[in-house]
Amino acid sequence: MNNKWIKFLERHLGKHEIDGLSDDMEIEDDLGISGEDGYEFFEDFCQTFNIDTKGNSAAEFFHPESFLNFFKFWQKDVGEKKKLTIGMLKKIIEQGSF
């Protein structure tokens, strides 16, 4: 994709971390972006690429930060989050909306 996309990924993942990314990688599970970082990622993504969220929010994709994260069953109780992948983000950029 374009330079703007690369710079966005570098800002959130680090310059050396973007090598080897694939479209099927999940932002939270594979890249480890969650909690406050996930919320910032979502907001920056929407701002940087002028994305219409169509009512979607970061809370739908990222689990909140919590000192209780080691209780995996607890996260399941608050509901599964929608998956968000590199490929989905590329498609959202092309469409201009979710």
Coordinates of C-alpha atoms in Angstrom, one line a residue:
M1 CA 0.0 0.0 0.0
N2 CA 1.0 3.6 0.0
N3 CA 3.5 5.4 2.2
K4 CA 0.8 6.8 4.5
W5 CA -0.2 3.2 5.4
I6 CA 3.5 2.2 6.1
K7 CA 4.1 5.3 8.2
F8 CA 0.9 4.6 10.2
L9 CA 2.0 1.0 10.9
E10 CA 5.5 2.1 11.8
R11 CA 4.1 4.6 14.3
H12 CA 2.0 1.9 16.1
L13 CA 4.2 -1.2 15.6
G14 CA 7.7 0.1 15.2
K15 CA 9.7 0.3 12.0
H16 CA 11.2 -3.2 12.2
E17 CA 8.0 -4.9 13.3
I18 CA 6.1 -4.3 10.0
D19 CA 8.3 -6.8 8.1
G20 CA 6.4 -10.0 7.7
L21 CA 2.9 -8.7 8.3
S22 CA 0.2 -10.5 6.4
D23 CA -3.4 -9.6 5.6
D24 CA -4.8 -12.3 7.9
M25 CA -3.0 -11.1 11.0
E26 CA -5.3 -9.9 13.8
I27 CA -4.6 -6.6 15.3
E28 CA -5.3 -7.6 18.9
D29 CA -4.5 -11.4 19.0
D30 CA -1.5 -11.5 16.6
L31 CA 0.0 -8.0 17.0
G32 CA -0.8 -7.6 20.7
I33 CA -2.5 -4.2 20.4
S34 CA -5.2 -4.0 23.0
G35 CA -6.6 -1.9 25.8
E36 CA -5.7 1.8 25.7
D37 CA -3.3 1.1 22.9
G38 CA -6.1 -0.5 20.9
Y39 CA -8.3 2.5 21.5
E40 CA -5.5 4.9 20.4
F41 CA -4.8 2.7 17.3
F42 CA -8.5 2.8 16.3
E43 CA -8.8 6.6 16.8
D44 CA -5.6 7.3 14.9
F45 CA -6.5 4.9 12.1
C46 CA -9.9 6.7 11.6
Q47 CA -8.3 10.1 11.8
T48 CA -5.3 9.4 9.6
F49 CA -7.4 7.8 6.8
N50 CA -10.5 9.9 7.3
I51 CA -12.7 6.8 8.0
D52 CA -16.4 7.0 8.6
T53 CA -16.9 4.7 11.6
K54 CA -20.6 4.2 10.9
G55 CA -21.2 3.8 14.6
N56 CA -18.3 1.3 15.2
S57 CA -16.1 2.0 18.2
A58 CA -12.8 0.7 19.5
A59 CA -14.6 -1.1 22.3
E60 CA -16.1 -3.5 19.7
F61 CA -12.6 -4.6 18.6
F62 CA -10.3 -4.3 21.6
H63 CA -10.6 -5.7 25.2
P64 CA -10.1 -3.2 27.9
E65 CA -6.9 -3.0 29.9
S66 CA -7.2 -4.8 33.2
F67 CA -5.0 -6.2 35.9
L68 CA -7.4 -9.2 35.7
N69 CA -6.3 -10.1 32.1
F70 CA -4.8 -13.3 33.4
F71 CA -8.3 -14.5 34.0
K72 CA -9.1 -15.6 30.4
F73 CA -12.5 -16.8 31.4
W74 CA -13.3 -13.3 32.6
Q75 CA -12.7 -11.8 29.1
K76 CA -15.0 -14.4 27.6
D77 CA -17.7 -13.3 30.0
V78 CA -17.6 -9.7 28.8
G79 CA -18.2 -10.9 25.2
E80 CA -16.1 -11.7 22.2
K81 CA -14.8 -8.8 20.3
K82 CA -15.0 -8.4 16.6
K83 CA -11.9 -9.5 14.8
L84 CA -9.9 -6.8 13.0
T85 CA -7.1 -7.8 10.6
I86 CA -4.5 -6.1 8.5
G87 CA -6.5 -7.0 5.4
M88 CA -9.7 -5.6 6.8
L89 CA -8.0 -2.3 7.6
K90 CA -6.8 -2.1 4.0
K91 CA -10.3 -2.7 2.7
I92 CA -11.7 -0.1 5.1
I93 CA -9.2 2.4 3.8
E94 CA -10.3 1.7 0.2
Q95 CA -14.0 2.0 1.1
G96 CA -13.5 5.0 3.4
S97 CA -15.7 3.5 6.0
F98 CA -16.4 0.3 8.0

